[in-house]
Amino acid sequence: MQNRSERDTFADMYASRLARLWAVERGLAFGRLDHVEEGRLYIGKLGLSDDDQRRLLIDWRAPVAQPFYRATPAVPMGVTRRRHLQTKGRAVVGVDDDLLDLDSLTDDDRATLNGEAALLAALDERRTGRMRDIVATIQSEQDRVIRSDLNGVLVVQGGPGTGKTVVALHRAAYLLYTHRERLERRGVLILGPNLTFLRYIEQVLPSLGETDVLLSTVGELYPGVTATVRERPEVAALKGDLRMAEVIAKAVRDRQKVPRKPIELTLGRITLTIDGSMLEAGRNKAARTRRPHNQARAVFVRSLLNALARQQARKIGKGLIDDDELADLREELRTEPVVKSALNRLWPYLTPQRLLLGLYGSAERLGYAGSALTPEERSLLRRDGGEWTESDVPLLDEAAELLGEIDEQVLRASALQAEEELAAARQAEERDREAELSYAREVLELTGLSDVMDAERLAERHRGEGPYLTTAERAAADRTWAYGHVIVDEAQELSPMAWRVVMRRCPTRSMTIVGDIAQTGSAAGARSWAGVLDPYVAGRWRQERLTVNYRTPVELMAVAARVLATIDPALEAPTSVRELGAEPWSAPLSALPELAKAEVGEGGKVAVVVPDELLPSLGAEVAAAVAGTVVVASGAGRARGAEALDAPVAVMGVADAKGLEFDSVIVAEPDLIAAQSPRGPSDLYVALTRATQRLGVVHERPLSQALQGLPSRSTAPGNGL
């Protein structure tokens, strides 16, 4: 057994190491530091040494690699030259040099200087439909955030294009490197705003050597439920309101209510009565345990059965009974159908799904549980069945906390069903055992070892012990899992009820919160970071700001900044680092299909961001004009999201565009986007800042003052102005 354990441990270790090496092969070595004291150091995605333990490659997260990101001509940190390596496969195809101390360079060094700014070269590359790591071009302010301390809550506030998401992902890789033992055991959770976004970022961490991090949306945090349908804004805002926590609590208490009239149970010639005093006593005993509803039920049931057993003993003339007789009578009563039915009505076993569906489907239950809501708000919650929505998941999680788990044996429909299931399981197990024995006999006969080893022993040795699950897989299946660190991207979109879910997943409050208050589009979203975090970690959170826009060119950001001023004149747009000379344009809405086709001809990925109500019609028009167009509708799964990222043109609403970037973006009916929700201007700001190269606006409605004055464009390729 010890040898098998050691074998499995080494197999897991080497499999994990091999997976990391394969994942980082692209761009494994990306930089070099010419250091006055350390000599020449090569920087890469993983640390590598030769057989003599000489350092061949320094992991970018190691302290000695910090100067690669933080050294400047003013503070060179002992570095004379920083070289960026451009590779294709395993061949170096280009180099870019940053000079930090020209006087320290030798003549040979001066003769080999080469390249342009690596950052700007990376920014000008066309999008691929997937986020790439920026490990070779991390800037100083980003590096400071990435290497910030693990403990506590770090808020990364930054406008569009400042690299918040990619910084958060690199921070996850850095923390796993620096605190491997602590985080590998509990895992790291990364929450994104939608499934398309998760497909967009899913390759970043594996490319940095980290293959066991859970990526999820809030709609996937409840095991067994993948909620992708979005509510109407007013319903989502209500379900995200903290008042819903009390609504759920009262809905649970509603299932424990004492009926006004006594309940009579006829058992043959005897009639037993459950009266108010018995019910109150049982409920009070259950409440004193402070257990969740389903666990407290056992206390309630035992109290009632004891009272009924004593009542039965009196009616059959036994008088006082001892504990053994009481137990016998209690067990007899427990199996009586009429008693079981009454107990299930008085204190039923409940799943979160059953509780919520019962609440949504009953005006009477909503009236009791939702007494703090207005009649109009209660009507918004009413529904009969239907799919689970993203805003339902925090309510399911809240209910799960109050209800607790149900013993699997209780969920069996009947003792007969249990016997049938057990018999079927035994038969399947016996068939599997016979197959394993047959295979073992064949192996022993072929190897000539049938006289040396018993077939049963060989089969037992190789019998599987169940599939190996990674930390991320185990965490995803366990609602109560406590993560070592949680990263929330586009965090401004989370409702107060969603924050309760997130905080349960991280009792240590080791978190990285990434977002931009100015981009809050959800009616239930954040208005300030203090308002979100102070109820949980008042005085124990810190904030870092990212101020440089690496994605959006100056010309495009100037238009978005005018929209930002309509949200709040005090808000400042991030400073863009580059100019392209291509001005944003406007055109009639009727020209959208031809314009989308022309943008595809310009090269790169194209997005058409449209108002939600026009998504079906405009999506169909663009799809008819451009082959391969993908329309991302609400509820699109990860596979559909991947299609959109790989398509030449993706047509989507603002909610699905959050966090993404494209070479070219066409915004349809911007004023309708701004008017479609209470936070509409923020949605428009998001839509206008998704492009890295080109931006256009198509409309029939008059443009707002912030967008007036955009030059007109024809459908011809190029500027067409």
PDB file of N, CA and C in Angstrom, residues 64-106:
ATOM      1  N   VAL A  64      13.839  38.328  -7.631  1.00  0.00           N
ATOM      2  CA  VAL A  64      14.969  38.804  -8.424  1.00  0.00           C
ATOM      3  C   VAL A  64      14.521  39.305  -9.800  1.00  0.00           C
ATOM      4  N   ALA A  65      13.293  38.936 -10.239  1.00  0.00           N
ATOM      5  CA  ALA A  65      12.779  39.370 -11.544  1.00  0.00           C
ATOM      6  C   ALA A  65      12.057  40.710 -11.477  1.00  0.00           C
ATOM      7  N   GLN A  66      11.850  41.258 -10.296  1.00  0.00           N
ATOM      8  CA  GLN A  66      11.097  42.511 -10.180  1.00  0.00           C
ATOM      9  C   GLN A  66      11.673  43.656 -11.007  1.00  0.00           C
ATOM     10  N   PRO A  67      12.995  43.818 -11.087  1.00  0.00           N
ATOM     11  CA  PRO A  67      13.519  44.928 -11.906  1.00  0.00           C
ATOM     12  C   PRO A  67      13.088  44.881 -13.367  1.00  0.00           C
ATOM     13  N   PHE A  68      12.725  43.703 -13.867  1.00  0.00           N
ATOM     14  CA  PHE A  68      12.283  43.614 -15.254  1.00  0.00           C
ATOM     15  C   PHE A  68      11.035  44.468 -15.469  1.00  0.00           C
ATOM     16  N   TYR A  69      10.237  44.639 -14.412  1.00  0.00           N
ATOM     17  CA  TYR A  69       8.996  45.397 -14.507  1.00  0.00           C
ATOM     18  C   TYR A  69       9.079  46.778 -13.873  1.00  0.00           C
ATOM     19  N   ARG A  70       9.980  46.963 -12.928  1.00  0.00           N
ATOM     20  CA  ARG A  70       9.959  48.204 -12.154  1.00  0.00           C
ATOM     21  C   ARG A  70      11.127  49.138 -12.423  1.00  0.00           C
ATOM     22  N   ALA A  71      12.185  48.635 -13.031  1.00  0.00           N
ATOM     23  CA  ALA A  71      13.355  49.490 -13.260  1.00  0.00           C
ATOM     24  C   ALA A  71      13.038  50.572 -14.294  1.00  0.00           C
ATOM     25  N   THR A  72      13.508  51.770 -14.049  1.00  0.00           N
ATOM     26  CA  THR A  72      13.353  52.904 -14.965  1.00  0.00           C
ATOM     27  C   THR A  72      14.702  53.599 -15.099  1.00  0.00           C
ATOM     28  N   PRO A  73      14.877  54.448 -16.104  1.00  0.00           N
ATOM     29  CA  PRO A  73      16.141  55.197 -16.203  1.00  0.00           C
ATOM     30  C   PRO A  73      16.416  56.023 -14.951  1.00  0.00           C
ATOM     31  N   ALA A  74      15.355  56.511 -14.294  1.00  0.00           N
ATOM     32  CA  ALA A  74      15.559  57.292 -13.077  1.00  0.00           C
ATOM     33  C   ALA A  74      15.966  56.397 -11.910  1.00  0.00           C
ATOM     34  N   VAL A  75      15.390  55.207 -11.833  1.00  0.00           N
ATOM     35  CA  VAL A  75      15.721  54.240 -10.785  1.00  0.00           C
ATOM     36  C   VAL A  75      16.012  52.908 -11.468  1.00  0.00           C
ATOM     37  N   PRO A  76      17.239  52.688 -11.954  1.00  0.00           N
ATOM     38  CA  PRO A  76      17.545  51.502 -12.756  1.00  0.00           C
ATOM     39  C   PRO A  76      17.604  50.203 -11.971  1.00  0.00           C
ATOM     40  N   MET A  77      17.696  50.258 -10.645  1.00  0.00           N
ATOM     41  CA  MET A  77      17.729  49.061  -9.803  1.00  0.00           C
ATOM     42  C   MET A  77      18.866  48.118 -10.188  1.00  0.00           C
ATOM     43  N   GLY A  78      19.988  48.689 -10.615  1.00  0.00           N
ATOM     44  CA  GLY A  78      21.152  47.886 -10.968  1.00  0.00           C
ATOM     45  C   GLY A  78      21.110  47.287 -12.348  1.00  0.00           C
ATOM     46  N   VAL A  79      20.084  47.647 -13.163  1.00  0.00           N
ATOM     47  CA  VAL A  79      19.929  47.081 -14.504  1.00  0.00           C
ATOM     48  C   VAL A  79      20.463  48.065 -15.537  1.00  0.00           C
ATOM     49  N   THR A  80      21.286  47.570 -16.445  1.00  0.00           N
ATOM     50  CA  THR A  80      21.788  48.423 -17.524  1.00  0.00           C
ATOM     51  C   THR A  80      20.915  48.326 -18.767  1.00  0.00           C
ATOM     52  N   ARG A  81      20.397  47.149 -19.026  1.00  0.00           N
ATOM     53  CA  ARG A  81      19.550  46.956 -20.214  1.00  0.00           C
ATOM     54  C   ARG A  81      18.487  45.901 -19.920  1.00  0.00           C
ATOM     55  N   ARG A  82      17.276  46.192 -20.407  1.00  0.00           N
ATOM     56  CA  ARG A  82      16.174  45.230 -20.324  1.00  0.00           C
ATOM     57  C   ARG A  82      15.825  44.847 -21.755  1.00  0.00           C
ATOM     58  N   ARG A  83      15.879  43.561 -22.036  1.00  0.00           N
ATOM     59  CA  ARG A  83      15.615  43.092 -23.402  1.00  0.00           C
ATOM     60  C   ARG A  83      14.353  42.238 -23.433  1.00  0.00           C
ATOM     61  N   HIS A  84      13.445  42.566 -24.366  1.00  0.00           N
ATOM     62  CA  HIS A  84      12.237  41.772 -24.594  1.00  0.00           C
ATOM     63  C   HIS A  84      12.488  40.848 -25.784  1.00  0.00           C
ATOM     64  N   LEU A  85      12.218  39.565 -25.587  1.00  0.00           N
ATOM     65  CA  LEU A  85      12.426  38.565 -26.634  1.00  0.00           C
ATOM     66  C   LEU A  85      11.099  38.225 -27.296  1.00  0.00           C
ATOM     67  N   GLN A  86      11.079  38.284 -28.605  1.00  0.00           N
ATOM     68  CA  GLN A  86       9.898  37.869 -29.362  1.00  0.00           C
ATOM     69  C   GLN A  86      10.190  36.508 -29.982  1.00  0.00           C
ATOM     70  N   THR A  87       9.319  35.535 -29.684  1.00  0.00           N
ATOM     71  CA  THR A  87       9.577  34.175 -30.139  1.00  0.00           C
ATOM     72  C   THR A  87       8.431  33.653 -30.978  1.00  0.00           C
ATOM     73  N   LYS A  88       8.750  32.724 -31.833  1.00  0.00           N
ATOM     74  CA  LYS A  88       7.752  31.981 -32.599  1.00  0.00           C
ATOM     75  C   LYS A  88       8.139  30.517 -32.480  1.00  0.00           C
ATOM     76  N   GLY A  89       7.293  29.764 -31.751  1.00  0.00           N
ATOM     77  CA  GLY A  89       7.717  28.415 -31.414  1.00  0.00           C
ATOM     78  C   GLY A  89       8.897  28.500 -30.467  1.00  0.00           C
ATOM     79  N   ARG A  90      10.027  27.897 -30.853  1.00  0.00           N
ATOM     80  CA  ARG A  90      11.222  27.938 -30.005  1.00  0.00           C
ATOM     81  C   ARG A  90      12.321  28.798 -30.621  1.00  0.00           C
ATOM     82  N   ALA A  91      11.930  29.604 -31.601  1.00  0.00           N
ATOM     83  CA  ALA A  91      12.922  30.460 -32.260  1.00  0.00           C
ATOM     84  C   ALA A  91      12.706  31.915 -31.864  1.00  0.00           C
ATOM     85  N   VAL A  92      13.786  32.629 -31.613  1.00  0.00           N
ATOM     86  CA  VAL A  92      13.718  34.061 -31.342  1.00  0.00           C
ATOM     87  C   VAL A  92      13.639  34.792 -32.677  1.00  0.00           C
ATOM     88  N   VAL A  93      12.587  35.597 -32.859  1.00  0.00           N
ATOM     89  CA  VAL A  93      12.377  36.287 -34.135  1.00  0.00           C
ATOM     90  C   VAL A  93      12.568  37.798 -34.019  1.00  0.00           C
ATOM     91  N   GLY A  94      12.773  38.294 -32.809  1.00  0.00           N
ATOM     92  CA  GLY A  94      12.984  39.729 -32.655  1.00  0.00           C
ATOM     93  C   GLY A  94      13.327  40.084 -31.224  1.00  0.00           C
ATOM     94  N   VAL A  95      13.964  41.223 -31.050  1.00  0.00           N
ATOM     95  CA  VAL A  95      14.291  41.716 -29.711  1.00  0.00           C
ATOM     96  C   VAL A  95      13.976  43.206 -29.639  1.00  0.00           C
ATOM     97  N   ASP A  96      13.598  43.660 -28.434  1.00  0.00           N
ATOM     98  CA  ASP A  96      13.370  45.073 -28.146  1.00  0.00           C
ATOM     99  C   ASP A  96      14.164  45.419 -26.896  1.00  0.00           C
ATOM    100  N   ASP A  97      14.960  46.459 -26.973  1.00  0.00           N
ATOM    101  CA  ASP A  97      15.808  46.856 -25.848  1.00  0.00           C
ATOM    102  C   ASP A  97      15.321  48.139 -25.199  1.00  0.00           C
ATOM    103  N   ASP A  98      15.301  48.142 -23.861  1.00  0.00           N
ATOM    104  CA  ASP A  98      15.084  49.354 -23.082  1.00  0.00           C
ATOM    105  C   ASP A  98      16.403  49.694 -22.396  1.00  0.00           C
ATOM    106  N   LEU A  99      16.927  50.885 -22.664  1.00  0.00           N
ATOM    107  CA  LEU A  99      18.197  51.302 -22.061  1.00  0.00           C
ATOM    108  C   LEU A  99      17.922  51.999 -20.737  1.00  0.00           C
ATOM    109  N   LEU A 100      18.542  51.486 -19.689  1.00  0.00           N
ATOM    110  CA  LEU A 100      18.330  52.053 -18.366  1.00  0.00           C
ATOM    111  C   LEU A 100      19.580  52.735 -17.820  1.00  0.00           C
ATOM    112  N   ASP A 101      20.744  52.347 -18.310  1.00  0.00           N
ATOM    113  CA  ASP A 101      21.999  52.965 -17.863  1.00  0.00           C
ATOM    114  C   ASP A 101      22.978  52.913 -19.029  1.00  0.00           C
ATOM    115  N   LEU A 102      22.883  53.913 -19.916  1.00  0.00           N
ATOM    116  CA  LEU A 102      23.675  53.921 -21.144  1.00  0.00           C
ATOM    117  C   LEU A 102      25.166  53.934 -20.859  1.00  0.00           C
ATOM    118  N   ASP A 103      25.600  54.624 -19.793  1.00  0.00           N
ATOM    119  CA  ASP A 103      27.031  54.743 -19.499  1.00  0.00           C
ATOM    120  C   ASP A 103      27.659  53.413 -19.121  1.00  0.00           C
ATOM    121  N   SER A 104      26.842  52.469 -18.651  1.00  0.00           N
ATOM    122  CA  SER A 104      27.395  51.183 -18.216  1.00  0.00           C
ATOM    123  C   SER A 104      27.514  50.176 -19.350  1.00  0.00           C
ATOM    124  N   LEU A 105      27.003  50.507 -20.542  1.00  0.00           N
ATOM    125  CA  LEU A 105      27.060  49.565 -21.655  1.00  0.00           C
ATOM    126  C   LEU A 105      28.457  49.506 -22.258  1.00  0.00           C
ATOM    127  N   THR A 106      28.882  48.309 -22.609  1.00  0.00           N
ATOM    128  CA  THR A 106      30.150  48.147 -23.316  1.00  0.00           C
ATOM    129  C   THR A 106      29.940  48.444 -24.793  1.00  0.00           C
TER     130      THR A 106
END
